[in-house]
PDB file of C-alpha atoms (C1' of nucleotides) in Angstrom:
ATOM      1  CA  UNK A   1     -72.135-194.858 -17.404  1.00  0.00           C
ATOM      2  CA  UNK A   2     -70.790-197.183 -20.319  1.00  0.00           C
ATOM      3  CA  UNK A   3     -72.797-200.232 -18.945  1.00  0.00           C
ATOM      4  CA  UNK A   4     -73.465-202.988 -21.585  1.00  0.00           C
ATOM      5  CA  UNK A   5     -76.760-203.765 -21.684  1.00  0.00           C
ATOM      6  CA  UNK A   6     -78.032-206.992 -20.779  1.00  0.00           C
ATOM      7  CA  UNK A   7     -79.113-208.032 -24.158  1.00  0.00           C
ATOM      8  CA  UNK A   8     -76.007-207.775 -25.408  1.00  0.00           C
ATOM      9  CA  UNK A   9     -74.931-211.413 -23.827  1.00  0.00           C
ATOM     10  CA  UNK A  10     -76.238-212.404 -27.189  1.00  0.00           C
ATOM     11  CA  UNK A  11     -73.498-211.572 -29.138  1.00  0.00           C
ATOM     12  CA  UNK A  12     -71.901-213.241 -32.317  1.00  0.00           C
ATOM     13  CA  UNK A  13     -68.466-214.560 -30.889  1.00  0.00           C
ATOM     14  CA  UNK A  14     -66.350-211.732 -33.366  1.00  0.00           C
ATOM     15  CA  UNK A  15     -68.110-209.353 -30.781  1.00  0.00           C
ATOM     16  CA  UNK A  16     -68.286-211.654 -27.715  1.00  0.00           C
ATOM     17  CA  UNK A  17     -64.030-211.648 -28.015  1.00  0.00           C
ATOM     18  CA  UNK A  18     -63.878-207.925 -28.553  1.00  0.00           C
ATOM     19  CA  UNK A  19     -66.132-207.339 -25.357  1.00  0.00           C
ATOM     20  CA  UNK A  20     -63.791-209.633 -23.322  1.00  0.00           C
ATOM     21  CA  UNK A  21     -60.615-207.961 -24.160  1.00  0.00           C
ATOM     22  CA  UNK A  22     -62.450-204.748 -22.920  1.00  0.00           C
ATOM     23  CA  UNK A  23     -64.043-206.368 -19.838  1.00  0.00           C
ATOM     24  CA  UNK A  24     -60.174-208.179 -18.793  1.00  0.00           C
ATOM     25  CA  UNK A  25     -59.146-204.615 -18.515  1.00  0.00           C
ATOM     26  CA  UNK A  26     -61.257-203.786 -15.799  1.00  0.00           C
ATOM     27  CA  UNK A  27     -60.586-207.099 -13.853  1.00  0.00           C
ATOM     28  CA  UNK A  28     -58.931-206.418 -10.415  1.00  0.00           C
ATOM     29  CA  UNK A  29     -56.275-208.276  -9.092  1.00  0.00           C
ATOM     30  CA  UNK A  30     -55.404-206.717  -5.835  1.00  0.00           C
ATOM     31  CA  UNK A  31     -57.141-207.674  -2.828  1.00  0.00           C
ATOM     32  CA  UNK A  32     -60.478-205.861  -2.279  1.00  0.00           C
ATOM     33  CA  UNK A  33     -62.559-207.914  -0.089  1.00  0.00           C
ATOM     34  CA  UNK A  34     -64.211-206.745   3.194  1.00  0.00           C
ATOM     35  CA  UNK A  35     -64.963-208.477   6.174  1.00  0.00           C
ATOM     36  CA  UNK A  36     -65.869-212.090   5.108  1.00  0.00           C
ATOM     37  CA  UNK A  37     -69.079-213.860   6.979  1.00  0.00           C
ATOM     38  CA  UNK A  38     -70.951-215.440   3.600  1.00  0.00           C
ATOM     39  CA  UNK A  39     -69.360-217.698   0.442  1.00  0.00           C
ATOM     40  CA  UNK A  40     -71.433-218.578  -2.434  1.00  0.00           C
ATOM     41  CA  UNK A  41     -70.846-221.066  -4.744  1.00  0.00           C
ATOM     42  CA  UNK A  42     -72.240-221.049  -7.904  1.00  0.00           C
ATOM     43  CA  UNK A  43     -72.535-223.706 -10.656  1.00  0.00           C
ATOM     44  CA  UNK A  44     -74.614-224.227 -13.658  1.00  0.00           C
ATOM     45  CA  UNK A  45     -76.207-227.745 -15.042  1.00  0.00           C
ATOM     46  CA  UNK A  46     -78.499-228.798 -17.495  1.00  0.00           C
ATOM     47  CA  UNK A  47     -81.829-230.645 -18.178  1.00  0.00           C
ATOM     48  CA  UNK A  48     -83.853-231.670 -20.967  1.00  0.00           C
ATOM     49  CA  UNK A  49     -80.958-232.673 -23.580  1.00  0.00           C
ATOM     50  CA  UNK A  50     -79.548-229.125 -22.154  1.00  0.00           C
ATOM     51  CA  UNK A  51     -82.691-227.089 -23.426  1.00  0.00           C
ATOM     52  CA  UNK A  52     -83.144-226.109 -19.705  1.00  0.00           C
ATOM     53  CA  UNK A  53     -80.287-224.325 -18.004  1.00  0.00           C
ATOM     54  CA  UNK A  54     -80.369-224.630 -14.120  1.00  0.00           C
ATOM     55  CA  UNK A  55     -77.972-221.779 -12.278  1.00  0.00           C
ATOM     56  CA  UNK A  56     -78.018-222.619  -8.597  1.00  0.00           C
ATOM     57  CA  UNK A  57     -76.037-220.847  -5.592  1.00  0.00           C
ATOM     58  CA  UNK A  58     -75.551-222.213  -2.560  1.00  0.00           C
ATOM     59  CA  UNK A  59     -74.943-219.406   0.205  1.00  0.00           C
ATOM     60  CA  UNK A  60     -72.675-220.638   3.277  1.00  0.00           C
ATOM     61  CA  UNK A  61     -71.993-219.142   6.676  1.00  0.00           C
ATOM     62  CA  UNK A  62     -68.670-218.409   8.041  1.00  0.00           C
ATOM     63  CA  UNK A  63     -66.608-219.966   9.537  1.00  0.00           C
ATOM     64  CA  UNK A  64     -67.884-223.323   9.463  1.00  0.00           C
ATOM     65  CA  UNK A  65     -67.127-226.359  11.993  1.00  0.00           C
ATOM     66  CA  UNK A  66     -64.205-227.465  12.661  1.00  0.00           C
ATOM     67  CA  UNK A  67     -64.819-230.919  10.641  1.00  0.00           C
ATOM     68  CA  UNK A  68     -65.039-228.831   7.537  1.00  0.00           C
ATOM     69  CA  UNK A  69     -69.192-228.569   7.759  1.00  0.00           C
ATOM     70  CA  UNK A  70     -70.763-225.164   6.909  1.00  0.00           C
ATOM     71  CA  UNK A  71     -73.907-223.967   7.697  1.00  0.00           C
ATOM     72  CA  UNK A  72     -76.124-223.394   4.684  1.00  0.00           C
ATOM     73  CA  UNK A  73     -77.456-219.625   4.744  1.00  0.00           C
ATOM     74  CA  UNK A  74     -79.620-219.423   1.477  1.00  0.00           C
ATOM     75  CA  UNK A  75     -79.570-221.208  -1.563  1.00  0.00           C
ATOM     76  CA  UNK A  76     -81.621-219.976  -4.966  1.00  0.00           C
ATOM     77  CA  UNK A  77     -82.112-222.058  -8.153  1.00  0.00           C
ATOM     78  CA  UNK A  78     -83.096-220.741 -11.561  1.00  0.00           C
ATOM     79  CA  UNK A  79     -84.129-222.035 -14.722  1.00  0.00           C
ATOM     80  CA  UNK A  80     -84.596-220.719 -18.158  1.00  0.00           C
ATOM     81  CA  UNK A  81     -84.132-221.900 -21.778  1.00  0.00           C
ATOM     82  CA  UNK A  82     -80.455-222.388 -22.554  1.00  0.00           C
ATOM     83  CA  UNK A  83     -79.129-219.209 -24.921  1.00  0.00           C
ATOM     84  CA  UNK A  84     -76.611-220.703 -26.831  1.00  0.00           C
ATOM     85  CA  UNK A  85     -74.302-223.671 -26.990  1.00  0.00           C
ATOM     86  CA  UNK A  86     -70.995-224.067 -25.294  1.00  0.00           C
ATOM     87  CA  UNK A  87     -68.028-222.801 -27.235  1.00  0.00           C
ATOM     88  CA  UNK A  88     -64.601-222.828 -25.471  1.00  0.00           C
ATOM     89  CA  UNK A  89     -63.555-219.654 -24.087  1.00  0.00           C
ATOM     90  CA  UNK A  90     -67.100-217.928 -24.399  1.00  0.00           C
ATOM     91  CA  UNK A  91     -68.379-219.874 -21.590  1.00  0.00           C
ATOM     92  CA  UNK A  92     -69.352-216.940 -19.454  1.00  0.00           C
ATOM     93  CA  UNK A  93     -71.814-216.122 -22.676  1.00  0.00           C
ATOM     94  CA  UNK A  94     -73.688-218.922 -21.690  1.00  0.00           C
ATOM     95  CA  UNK A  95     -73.519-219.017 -18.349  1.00  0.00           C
ATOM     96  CA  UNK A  96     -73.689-216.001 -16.704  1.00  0.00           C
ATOM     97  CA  UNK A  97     -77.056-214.794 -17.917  1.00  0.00           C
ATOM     98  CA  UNK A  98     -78.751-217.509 -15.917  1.00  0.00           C
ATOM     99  CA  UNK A  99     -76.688-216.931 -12.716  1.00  0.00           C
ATOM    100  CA  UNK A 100     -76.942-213.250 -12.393  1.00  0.00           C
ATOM    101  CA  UNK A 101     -80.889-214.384 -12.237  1.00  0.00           C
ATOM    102  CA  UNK A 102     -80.247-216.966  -9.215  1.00  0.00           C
ATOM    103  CA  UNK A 103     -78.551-214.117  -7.300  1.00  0.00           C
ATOM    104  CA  UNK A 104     -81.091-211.966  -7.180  1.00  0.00           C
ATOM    105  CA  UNK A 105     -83.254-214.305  -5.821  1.00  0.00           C
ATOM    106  CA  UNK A 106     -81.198-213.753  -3.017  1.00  0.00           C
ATOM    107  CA  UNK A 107     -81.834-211.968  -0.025  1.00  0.00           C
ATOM    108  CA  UNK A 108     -78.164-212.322   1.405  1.00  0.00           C
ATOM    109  CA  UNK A 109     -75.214-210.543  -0.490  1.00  0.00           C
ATOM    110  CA  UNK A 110     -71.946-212.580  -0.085  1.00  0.00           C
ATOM    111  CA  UNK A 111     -68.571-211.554   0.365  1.00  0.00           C
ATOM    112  CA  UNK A 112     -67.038-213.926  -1.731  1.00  0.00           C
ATOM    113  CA  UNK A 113     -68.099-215.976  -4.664  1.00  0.00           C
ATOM    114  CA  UNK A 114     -66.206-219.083  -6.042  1.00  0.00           C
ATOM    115  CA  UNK A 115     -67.696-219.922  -9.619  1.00  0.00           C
ATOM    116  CA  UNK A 116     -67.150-223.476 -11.078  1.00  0.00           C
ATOM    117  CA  UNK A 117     -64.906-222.658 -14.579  1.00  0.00           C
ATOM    118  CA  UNK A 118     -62.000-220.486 -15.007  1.00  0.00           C
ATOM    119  CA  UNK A 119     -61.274-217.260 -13.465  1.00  0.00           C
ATOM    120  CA  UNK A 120     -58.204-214.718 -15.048  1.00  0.00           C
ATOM    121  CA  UNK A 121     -56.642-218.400 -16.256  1.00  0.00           C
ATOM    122  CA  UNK A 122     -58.515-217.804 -19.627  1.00  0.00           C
ATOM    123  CA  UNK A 123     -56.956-216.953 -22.869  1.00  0.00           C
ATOM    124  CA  UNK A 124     -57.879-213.327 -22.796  1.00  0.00           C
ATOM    125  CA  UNK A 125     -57.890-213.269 -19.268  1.00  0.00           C
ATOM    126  CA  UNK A 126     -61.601-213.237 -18.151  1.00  0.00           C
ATOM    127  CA  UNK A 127     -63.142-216.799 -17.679  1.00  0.00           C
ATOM    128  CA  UNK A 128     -66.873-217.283 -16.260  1.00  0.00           C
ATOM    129  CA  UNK A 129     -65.519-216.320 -12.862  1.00  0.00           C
ATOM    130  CA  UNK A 130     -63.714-213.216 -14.074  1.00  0.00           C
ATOM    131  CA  UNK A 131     -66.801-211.818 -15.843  1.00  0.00           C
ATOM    132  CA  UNK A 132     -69.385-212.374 -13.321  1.00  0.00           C
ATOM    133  CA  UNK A 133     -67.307-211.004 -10.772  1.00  0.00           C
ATOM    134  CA  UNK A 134     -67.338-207.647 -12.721  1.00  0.00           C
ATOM    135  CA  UNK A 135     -71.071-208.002 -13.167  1.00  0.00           C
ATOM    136  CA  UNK A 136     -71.306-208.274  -9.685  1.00  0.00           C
ATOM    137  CA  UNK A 137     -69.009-206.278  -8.409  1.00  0.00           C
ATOM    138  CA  UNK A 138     -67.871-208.777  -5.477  1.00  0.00           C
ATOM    139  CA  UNK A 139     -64.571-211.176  -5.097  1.00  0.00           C
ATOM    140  CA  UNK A 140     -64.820-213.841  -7.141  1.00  0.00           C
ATOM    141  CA  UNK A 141     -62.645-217.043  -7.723  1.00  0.00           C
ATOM    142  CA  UNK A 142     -62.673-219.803 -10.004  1.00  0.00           C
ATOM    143  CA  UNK A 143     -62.118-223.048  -9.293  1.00  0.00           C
ATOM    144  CA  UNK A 144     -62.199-225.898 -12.327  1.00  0.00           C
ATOM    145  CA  UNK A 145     -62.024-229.093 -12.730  1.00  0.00           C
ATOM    146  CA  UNK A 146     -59.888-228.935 -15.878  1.00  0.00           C
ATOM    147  CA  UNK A 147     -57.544-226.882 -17.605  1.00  0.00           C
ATOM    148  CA  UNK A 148     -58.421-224.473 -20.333  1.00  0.00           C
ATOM    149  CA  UNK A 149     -54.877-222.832 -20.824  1.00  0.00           C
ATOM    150  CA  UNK A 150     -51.580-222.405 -19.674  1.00  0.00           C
ATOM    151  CA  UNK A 151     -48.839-224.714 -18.545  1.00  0.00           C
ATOM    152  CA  UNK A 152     -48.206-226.112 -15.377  1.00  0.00           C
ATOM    153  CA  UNK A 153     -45.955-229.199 -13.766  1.00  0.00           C
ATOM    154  CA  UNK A 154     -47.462-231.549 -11.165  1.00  0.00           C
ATOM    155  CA  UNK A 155     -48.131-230.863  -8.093  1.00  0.00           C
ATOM    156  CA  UNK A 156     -47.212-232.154  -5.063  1.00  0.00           C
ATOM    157  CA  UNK A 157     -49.023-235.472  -3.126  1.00  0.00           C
ATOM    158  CA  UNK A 158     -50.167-234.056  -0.259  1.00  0.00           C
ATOM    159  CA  UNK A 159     -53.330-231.560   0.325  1.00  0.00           C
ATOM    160  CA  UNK A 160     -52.855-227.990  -0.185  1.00  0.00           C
ATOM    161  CA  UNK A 161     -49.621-228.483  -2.665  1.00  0.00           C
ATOM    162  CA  UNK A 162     -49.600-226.588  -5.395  1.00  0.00           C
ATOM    163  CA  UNK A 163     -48.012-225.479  -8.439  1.00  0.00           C
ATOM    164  CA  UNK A 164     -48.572-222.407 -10.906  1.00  0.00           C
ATOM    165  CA  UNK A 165     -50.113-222.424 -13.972  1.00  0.00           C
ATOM    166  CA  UNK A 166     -48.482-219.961 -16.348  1.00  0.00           C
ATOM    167  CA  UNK A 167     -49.195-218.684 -20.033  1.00  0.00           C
ATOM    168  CA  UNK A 168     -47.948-216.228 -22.682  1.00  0.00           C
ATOM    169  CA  UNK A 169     -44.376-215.788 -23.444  1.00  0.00           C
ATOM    170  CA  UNK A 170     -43.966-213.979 -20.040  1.00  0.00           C
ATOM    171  CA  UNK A 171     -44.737-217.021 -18.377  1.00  0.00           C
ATOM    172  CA  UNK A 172     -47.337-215.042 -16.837  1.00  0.00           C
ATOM    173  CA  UNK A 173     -48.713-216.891 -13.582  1.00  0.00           C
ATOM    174  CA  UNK A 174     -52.886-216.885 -14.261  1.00  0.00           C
ATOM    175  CA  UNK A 175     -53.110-219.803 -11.472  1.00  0.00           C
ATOM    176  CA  UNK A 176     -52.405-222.861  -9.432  1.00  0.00           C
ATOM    177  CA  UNK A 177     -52.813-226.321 -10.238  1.00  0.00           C
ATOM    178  CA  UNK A 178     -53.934-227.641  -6.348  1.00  0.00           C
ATOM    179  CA  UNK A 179     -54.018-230.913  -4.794  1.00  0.00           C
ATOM    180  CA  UNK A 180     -57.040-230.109  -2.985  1.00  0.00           C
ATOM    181  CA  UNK A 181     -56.913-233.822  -2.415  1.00  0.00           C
ATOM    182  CA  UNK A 182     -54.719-236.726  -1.863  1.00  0.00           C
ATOM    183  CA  UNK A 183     -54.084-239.416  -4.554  1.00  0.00           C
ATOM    184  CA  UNK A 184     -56.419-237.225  -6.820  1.00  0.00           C
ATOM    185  CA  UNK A 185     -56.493-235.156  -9.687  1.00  0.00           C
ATOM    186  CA  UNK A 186     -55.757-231.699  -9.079  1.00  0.00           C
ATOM    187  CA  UNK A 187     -58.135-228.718  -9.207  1.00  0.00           C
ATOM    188  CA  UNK A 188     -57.210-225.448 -11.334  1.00  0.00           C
ATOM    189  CA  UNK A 189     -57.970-222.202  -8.877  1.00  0.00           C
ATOM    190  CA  UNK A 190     -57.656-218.768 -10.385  1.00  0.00           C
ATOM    191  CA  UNK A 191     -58.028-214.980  -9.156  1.00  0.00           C
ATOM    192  CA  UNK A 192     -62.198-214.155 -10.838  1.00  0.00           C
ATOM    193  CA  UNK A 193     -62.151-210.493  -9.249  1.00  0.00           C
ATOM    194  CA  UNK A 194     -60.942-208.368  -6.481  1.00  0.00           C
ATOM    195  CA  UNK A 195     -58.572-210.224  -4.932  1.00  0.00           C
ATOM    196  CA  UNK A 196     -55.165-211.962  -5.665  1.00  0.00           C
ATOM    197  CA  UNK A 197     -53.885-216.021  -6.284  1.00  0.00           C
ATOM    198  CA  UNK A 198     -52.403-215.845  -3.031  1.00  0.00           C
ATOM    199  CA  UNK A 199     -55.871-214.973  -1.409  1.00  0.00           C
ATOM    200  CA  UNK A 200     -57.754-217.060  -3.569  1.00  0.00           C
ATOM    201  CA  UNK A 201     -55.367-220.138  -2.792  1.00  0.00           C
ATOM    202  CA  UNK A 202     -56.087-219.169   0.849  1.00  0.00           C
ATOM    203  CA  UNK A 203     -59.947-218.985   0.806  1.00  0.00           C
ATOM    204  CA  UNK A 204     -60.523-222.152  -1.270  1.00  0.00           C
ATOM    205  CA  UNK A 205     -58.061-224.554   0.874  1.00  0.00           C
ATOM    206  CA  UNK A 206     -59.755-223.154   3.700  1.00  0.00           C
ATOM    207  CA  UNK A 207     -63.162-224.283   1.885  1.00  0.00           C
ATOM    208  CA  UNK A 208     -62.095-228.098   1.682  1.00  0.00           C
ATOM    209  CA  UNK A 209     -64.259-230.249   3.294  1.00  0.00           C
ATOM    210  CA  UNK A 210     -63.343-234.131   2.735  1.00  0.00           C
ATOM    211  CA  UNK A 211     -63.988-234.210  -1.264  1.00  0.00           C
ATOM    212  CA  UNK A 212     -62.339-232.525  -3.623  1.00  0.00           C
ATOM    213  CA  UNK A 213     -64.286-229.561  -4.998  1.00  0.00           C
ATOM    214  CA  UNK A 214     -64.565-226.900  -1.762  1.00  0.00           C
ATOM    215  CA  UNK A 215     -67.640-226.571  -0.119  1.00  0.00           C
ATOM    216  CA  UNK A 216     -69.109-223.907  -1.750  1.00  0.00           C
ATOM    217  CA  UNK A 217     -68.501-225.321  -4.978  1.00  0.00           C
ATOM    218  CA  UNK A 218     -69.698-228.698  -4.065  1.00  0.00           C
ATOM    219  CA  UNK A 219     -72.528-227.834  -3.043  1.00  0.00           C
ATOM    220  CA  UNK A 220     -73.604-225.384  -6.088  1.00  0.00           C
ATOM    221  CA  UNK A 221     -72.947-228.403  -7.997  1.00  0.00           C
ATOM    222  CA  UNK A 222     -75.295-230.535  -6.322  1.00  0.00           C
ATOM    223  CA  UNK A 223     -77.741-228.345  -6.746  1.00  0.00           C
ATOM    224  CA  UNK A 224     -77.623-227.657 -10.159  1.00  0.00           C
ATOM    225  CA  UNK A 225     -77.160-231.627 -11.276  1.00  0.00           C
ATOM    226  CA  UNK A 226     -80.452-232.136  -8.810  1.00  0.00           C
ATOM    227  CA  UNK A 227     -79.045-234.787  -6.779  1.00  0.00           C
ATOM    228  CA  UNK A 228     -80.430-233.432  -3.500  1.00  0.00           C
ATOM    229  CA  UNK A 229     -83.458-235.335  -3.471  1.00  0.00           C
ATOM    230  CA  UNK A 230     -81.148-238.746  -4.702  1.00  0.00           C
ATOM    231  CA  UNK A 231     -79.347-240.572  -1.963  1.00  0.00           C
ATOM    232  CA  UNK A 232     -81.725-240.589   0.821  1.00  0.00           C
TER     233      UNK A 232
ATOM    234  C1'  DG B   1     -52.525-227.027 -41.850  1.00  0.00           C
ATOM    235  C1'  DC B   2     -52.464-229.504 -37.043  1.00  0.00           C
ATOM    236  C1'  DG B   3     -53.800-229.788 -32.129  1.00  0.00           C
ATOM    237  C1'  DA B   4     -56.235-227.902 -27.860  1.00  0.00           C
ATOM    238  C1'  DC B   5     -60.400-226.786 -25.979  1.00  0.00           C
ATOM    239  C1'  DA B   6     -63.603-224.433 -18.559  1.00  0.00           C
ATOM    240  C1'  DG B   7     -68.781-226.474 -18.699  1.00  0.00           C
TER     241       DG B   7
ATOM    242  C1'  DA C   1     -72.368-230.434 -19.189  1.00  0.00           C
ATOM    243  C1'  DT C   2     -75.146-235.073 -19.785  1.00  0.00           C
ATOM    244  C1'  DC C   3     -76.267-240.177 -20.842  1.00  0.00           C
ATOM    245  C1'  DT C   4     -75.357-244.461 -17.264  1.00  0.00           C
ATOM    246  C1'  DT C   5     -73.919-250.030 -13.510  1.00  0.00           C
ATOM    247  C1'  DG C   6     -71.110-251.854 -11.348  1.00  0.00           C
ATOM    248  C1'  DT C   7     -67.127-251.820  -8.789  1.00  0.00           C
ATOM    249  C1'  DC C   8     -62.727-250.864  -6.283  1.00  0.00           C
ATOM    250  C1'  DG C   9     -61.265-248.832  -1.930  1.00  0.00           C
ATOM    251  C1'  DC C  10     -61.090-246.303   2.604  1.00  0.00           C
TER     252       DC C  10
END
DNA sequence: GCGACAG
DNA sequence: ATCTTGTCGC
């Protein structure tokens, strides 16, 4: 096997470029999923000035209820010093370390992972989503609050309209700019792994709940910002 | 050289 | 991302 060691996450950005050109390659954009009964969501935060990174993942059961409430199957939090500091477009470098550790605190494996960032809709191709996808070897789909690349026009008012995000001089579609919510700012959703924009549209509309980040996102976030134990 | 820039 | 109060609106 040709697997990269895990030490090599610390890598000078010359080399952490050069490993993501290699890694897009292996990215799959067809639909590989199996039969879908958990969703993860996974999001990372900070404490202490961001010394402390916090990866949490929130494991959900499906399908929910019909109101858009789903049943919380496992969640794992993990902190460790933070590696490095955030660089555009090497976010996964940062990242990714800490989450791989929250999912193996895990005694559930989920079908289908949506990571807060970027997924294919990354300059080379393979955003946070993307690369932990590979490292995991499940579906993965990112779902941001902002844009990173690529062009796009404005979508539609109502819930669930959508328009692509393209980039490159192919106008390459590496997204969709979704109105997960009315009279708010859209959400950028792109294919991570295993599975294509179509499905990945599909899976996170059917994730909304009444806010705007899906469920499984949402919730990851909470987590990680450690506002649980606020608000009660 | 001048912007743009996930979290 | 994080530091932070009140405030506008459903």
């Amino acid at each position: 096997m040709t697997a990269v060691p895990l030490h090599d996450w610390d890598l000078a950005p010359r080399e952490a470029i050069a490993l993501q050109r290699r890694l897009a390659g292996r990215v799959e954009r067809a639909d590989r999923l199996g039969p879908v009964r958990h969703i993860a969501g996974v999001d990372i935060g900070f404490e202490a000035q961001g010394e402390i990174t916090r990866a949490a993942v929130v494991v959900l059961a499906w399908p929910g209820a019909p109101g858009g409430e789903f049943a919380v199957v496992e969640e794992a939090l993990h902190r460790e010093p933070t590696r490095m500091p955030y660089v555009p477009g090497l976010l996964s470098f940062r990242e990714v370390p800490a989450a791989l550790a929250a999912f193996e605190q895990l005694t559930v494996r989920p079908d289908l992972v949506m990571v807060d960032g970027q997924g294919i809709a990354h300059p080379r191709r393979l955003g946070v989503a993307s690369h932990l996808g590979l490292w995991l070897d499940l579906p993965t789909i990112g779902v941001a609050k902002s844009r990173l690349c690529g062009r796009h026009g404005e979508p539609g008012p109502e819930r669930g309209d959508w328009s692509p995000l393209t980039d490159g001089p192919e106008d390459e579609v590496i997204g969709a700019v979704l109105r997960s919510r009315a009279g708010v700012k859209p959400i950028f959703v792109s294919p991570g792994h295993r599975l294509s924009l179509t499905t990945a549209l599909h899976w996170v509309t059917a994730c909304l709940g009444r806010t705007k980040l899906p469920e499984p996102t949402r919730l990851a976030d909470r987590l990680a910002s450690r506002r649980g134990e606020k608000s009660r």
